[in-house]
Short mmCIF file of C-alpha atoms in Angstrom, two decimals:
data_model
loop_
_atom_site.label_atom_id
_atom_site.label_comp_id
_atom_site.label_asym_id
_atom_site.label_seq_id
_atom_site.Cartn_x
_atom_site.Cartn_y
_atom_site.Cartn_z
CA MET A 761 29.04 121.76 18.45
CA LEU A 762 27.15 121.66 21.73
CA SER A 763 29.91 119.76 23.51
CA ALA A 764 32.55 122.18 22.23
CA ALA A 765 30.55 125.19 23.33
CA PHE A 766 30.12 123.62 26.77
CA ALA A 767 33.83 122.89 27.15
CA VAL A 768 34.88 126.47 26.50
CA HIS A 769 32.06 128.14 28.36
CA PRO A 770 33.55 130.82 30.71
CA ALA A 771 31.36 129.85 33.64
CA ALA A 772 32.45 126.24 33.41
CA VAL A 773 36.11 127.19 33.23
CA ALA A 774 35.84 129.51 36.26
CA SER A 775 34.04 126.84 38.24
CA GLN A 776 36.71 124.27 37.40
CA ARG A 777 39.57 126.59 38.44
CA HIS A 778 37.85 127.35 41.76
CA SER A 779 37.46 123.64 42.45
CA VAL A 780 41.12 122.95 41.70
CA ARG A 781 42.26 125.75 44.06
CA GLN A 782 40.10 124.34 46.83
CA HIS A 783 41.55 120.87 46.27
CA GLN A 784 45.11 122.16 46.30
CA GLN A 785 44.48 124.08 49.52
CA PHE A 786 42.95 121.04 51.15
CA CYS A 787 45.79 118.70 50.11
CA ALA A 788 48.64 121.07 51.09
CA PRO A 789 51.02 119.44 53.59
CA ILE A 790 50.65 120.52 57.20
CA ARG A 791 53.81 122.21 58.54
CA THR A 792 54.53 122.04 62.25
CA ALA A 793 56.48 124.79 63.94
CA THR A 794 59.64 123.83 65.82
CA PRO A 795 58.83 124.01 69.53
CA ARG A 796 60.85 126.48 71.53
CA ARG A 797 63.16 125.06 74.21
CA ARG A 798 61.91 125.84 77.66
CA LEU A 799 64.47 125.92 80.42
CA PRO A 800 63.31 124.42 83.68
CA VAL A 801 62.48 127.07 86.21
CA ALA A 802 64.00 125.10 89.11
CA MET A 803 67.22 124.16 87.31
CA LEU A 804 69.42 126.38 89.46
CA SER A 805 67.83 125.15 92.67
CA VAL A 806 68.16 121.50 91.66
CA THR A 807 71.79 121.99 90.63
CA ASN A 808 72.64 123.60 93.93
CA ALA A 809 70.85 120.85 95.81
CA VAL A 810 72.75 118.12 93.93
CA ALA A 811 76.05 119.88 94.49
CA THR A 812 75.31 120.24 98.20
CA GLN A 813 74.33 116.58 98.45
CA SER A 814 77.52 115.57 96.62
CA ARG A 815 79.66 117.55 99.02
CA GLU A 816 77.87 116.07 102.02
CA SER A 817 78.12 112.50 100.75
CA SER A 818 81.76 112.73 99.64
CA PRO A 819 84.18 110.98 102.00
CA ALA A 820 86.10 113.17 104.39
CA ALA A 821 89.78 113.77 103.72
CA PRO A 822 91.95 111.26 105.56
CA ARG A 823 93.51 112.55 108.70
CA LYS A 824 97.25 112.90 108.86
CA LEU A 825 99.00 110.04 110.59
CA SER A 826 100.52 110.90 113.93
CA PHE A 827 102.30 108.10 115.73
CA PRO A 828 105.43 108.14 117.89
CA ILE A 829 108.72 107.48 116.16
CA LEU A 830 112.09 106.94 117.83
CA VAL A 831 115.12 107.55 115.62
CA ASN A 832 118.19 105.62 116.69
CA SER A 833 120.51 107.42 116.32
CA CYS A 834 119.91 111.14 115.79
CA THR A 835 123.58 112.07 116.04
CA GLY A 836 124.37 110.97 112.49
CA LYS A 837 123.55 112.96 109.37
CA MET A 838 120.97 110.50 108.06
CA GLY A 839 119.33 109.93 111.43
CA LYS A 840 119.01 113.64 112.04
CA SER A 841 117.49 114.17 108.59
CA VAL A 842 114.95 111.42 109.24
CA ALA A 843 114.03 112.96 112.59
CA GLU A 844 113.51 116.36 110.98
CA ALA A 845 111.42 114.81 108.21
CA ALA A 846 109.30 112.99 110.80
CA VAL A 847 108.55 116.23 112.62
CA SER A 848 107.70 117.96 109.32
CA ALA A 849 105.30 115.13 108.49
CA GLY A 850 103.47 115.63 111.77
CA LEU A 851 104.78 112.52 113.51
CA GLN A 852 105.50 112.49 117.21
CA LEU A 853 109.26 112.38 117.70
CA VAL A 854 110.16 110.48 120.87
CA PRO A 855 112.72 112.62 122.75
CA VAL A 856 115.15 109.74 123.24
CA SER A 857 117.99 108.35 121.16
CA PHE A 858 121.21 106.36 121.63
CA SER A 859 124.76 107.03 120.55
CA ALA A 860 128.31 106.35 121.65
CA ILE A 861 129.17 109.87 120.52
CA GLU A 862 129.19 112.35 123.37
CA VAL A 863 127.05 115.44 122.87
CA PRO A 864 126.98 118.61 125.01
CA ASP A 865 124.69 118.23 128.03
CA GLY A 866 123.62 114.85 126.67
CA LYS A 867 120.98 116.52 124.50
CA LEU A 868 120.53 117.24 120.81
CA ASN A 869 118.15 119.91 119.54
CA ILE A 870 116.07 118.88 116.53
CA CYS A 871 113.29 121.15 115.29
CA ASP A 872 113.16 122.95 118.64
CA ARG A 873 112.90 119.63 120.46
CA ASP A 874 115.46 118.35 122.96
CA ILE A 875 116.42 114.75 122.25
CA HIS A 876 118.14 113.06 125.18
CA ILE A 877 121.09 110.97 124.00
CA HIS A 878 121.92 107.84 126.01
CA ASP A 879 124.74 105.35 125.77
CA PRO A 880 123.85 102.21 123.77
CA SER A 881 124.50 100.10 126.87
CA GLU A 882 121.33 101.57 128.38
CA SER A 883 119.16 100.95 125.33
CA GLU A 884 117.25 97.91 126.63
CA ARG A 885 116.31 99.47 129.95
CA ILE A 886 115.28 102.78 128.43
CA LEU A 887 113.44 101.29 125.47
CA ARG A 888 111.45 99.04 127.77
CA SER A 889 110.39 102.05 129.82
CA ILE A 890 109.72 104.27 126.80
CA ALA A 891 107.54 101.59 125.18
CA LYS A 892 105.10 101.89 128.10
CA ASP A 893 104.69 105.62 127.50
CA TYR A 894 104.52 105.23 123.71
CA PRO A 895 102.73 101.90 123.04
CA ASP A 896 102.50 102.53 119.28
CA MET A 897 106.13 103.54 118.90
CA VAL A 898 108.08 102.67 115.75
CA VAL A 899 111.88 102.62 115.83
CA VAL A 900 113.91 103.81 112.85
CA ASP A 901 117.48 102.55 113.00
CA TYR A 902 120.34 104.56 111.48
CA THR A 903 123.30 103.43 113.55
CA VAL A 904 126.38 101.50 112.39
CA PRO A 905 126.72 98.18 110.50
CA ASP A 906 128.23 96.39 113.50
CA ALA A 907 125.12 97.14 115.58
CA VAL A 908 122.51 96.00 113.05
CA ASN A 909 121.91 92.48 114.34
CA ALA A 910 122.18 93.33 118.04
CA ASN A 911 119.72 96.21 117.65
CA ALA A 912 117.29 94.08 115.65
CA GLU A 913 117.38 91.37 118.31
CA LEU A 914 116.61 93.98 120.96
CA TYR A 915 113.71 95.48 119.00
CA CYS A 916 112.25 92.02 118.43
CA LYS A 917 112.74 91.06 122.08
CA LEU A 918 110.72 94.08 123.17
CA GLY A 919 108.14 93.62 120.40
CA LEU A 920 108.90 96.96 118.77
CA PRO A 921 108.18 97.40 115.05
CA PHE A 922 111.16 98.96 113.34
CA VAL A 923 112.70 100.16 110.10
CA MET A 924 116.27 99.01 109.56
CA GLY A 925 117.79 101.88 107.64
CA THR A 926 121.35 100.87 108.48
CA THR A 927 123.22 99.02 105.75
CA GLY A 928 125.38 96.05 106.66
CA GLY A 929 125.31 93.30 109.23
CA ASN A 930 124.24 89.73 108.60
CA ARG A 931 121.13 90.20 106.51
CA GLN A 932 120.14 86.53 106.51
CA LEU A 933 120.32 86.45 110.30
CA LEU A 934 118.43 89.73 110.39
CA ASN A 935 115.57 88.31 108.35
CA LYS A 936 115.46 85.16 110.47
CA THR A 937 115.39 87.18 113.69
CA VAL A 938 112.38 89.14 112.47
CA GLN A 939 110.53 86.09 111.19
CA ASP A 940 111.05 84.14 114.41
CA ALA A 941 109.87 87.06 116.54
CA ASN A 942 106.85 87.78 114.31
CA VAL A 943 107.48 91.52 114.55
CA TYR A 944 106.68 94.08 111.86
CA ALA A 945 109.85 95.38 110.26
CA VAL A 946 110.97 97.12 107.08
CA ILE A 947 114.27 95.73 105.81
CA SER A 948 115.97 96.68 102.58
CA PRO A 949 119.49 96.06 101.22
CA GLN A 950 119.78 99.81 100.77
CA MET A 951 117.56 102.59 102.07
CA GLY A 952 118.77 105.30 99.69
CA LYS A 953 115.74 106.59 97.79
CA GLN A 954 117.39 106.17 94.40
CA VAL A 955 118.30 102.55 95.16
CA VAL A 956 114.83 101.80 96.56
CA ALA A 957 113.25 103.31 93.44
CA PHE A 958 115.53 101.20 91.23
CA LEU A 959 114.63 98.02 93.12
CA ALA A 960 110.92 98.81 92.74
CA ALA A 961 111.42 99.41 89.01
CA MET A 962 113.19 96.05 88.68
CA GLU A 963 110.28 94.29 90.37
CA ILE A 964 107.82 95.88 87.95
CA MET A 965 109.97 94.96 84.95
CA ALA A 966 110.35 91.40 86.22
CA GLU A 967 106.56 91.06 86.32
CA LYS A 968 106.00 92.68 82.93
CA PHE A 969 108.97 91.04 81.18
CA PRO A 970 109.60 87.67 82.83
CA GLY A 971 112.97 86.14 81.97
CA ALA A 972 114.42 89.38 80.61
CA PHE A 973 116.95 89.52 83.45
CA ALA A 974 117.71 85.81 83.65
CA GLY A 975 121.33 85.17 84.58
CA TYR A 976 121.82 88.51 86.35
CA LYS A 977 122.44 88.83 90.08
CA LEU A 978 121.55 91.81 92.26
CA GLU A 979 124.18 92.70 94.83
CA SER A 980 124.40 95.57 97.29
CA TYR A 981 127.50 96.70 99.11
CA PRO A 982 127.79 99.07 102.08
#
């Protein structure tokens, strides 16, 4: 009877509830607030500094090439087009060319430049003299097939690097002449851009797909 009276005594019950509330409050999990993102005060300054440093450290744009080029001959359609393209590209067009075709006053105007046209019989004497004034000169040949080998021999004799844009001639002899003279030269069976692109594509395909073109022969005709 005593124990029952003690269990239901109001004071005891109130004391027990107060103790439980204190225990629950003490054991409640601690919640941490999500920290606010703070933007760096000097972000803009640092970004500008990095961008400035990047611009200063970046390599300078390559300068445009500008070397003397002599187009032999400028009287033909292809030679004239090459001369005009050279001027447009910023190259220095040497005001001399050779041709058996007579032109008025012995001069041809290309891009507001007077090109003096000389007879091919004078080519060695004039080229030798011109090479002293333009030591880095490159000759681009667009003449006739019958003059390919003779012109190449002359260029090699004078030590002039050249591009043989003329189709024809004895190509094996042409290659041998260049190799024996140890002169820089660009020689292709055909200098038409479509043909050159096709030849380059064939080289790539030959590397990627060896044997795919076995049995085929590449021929070029003037």
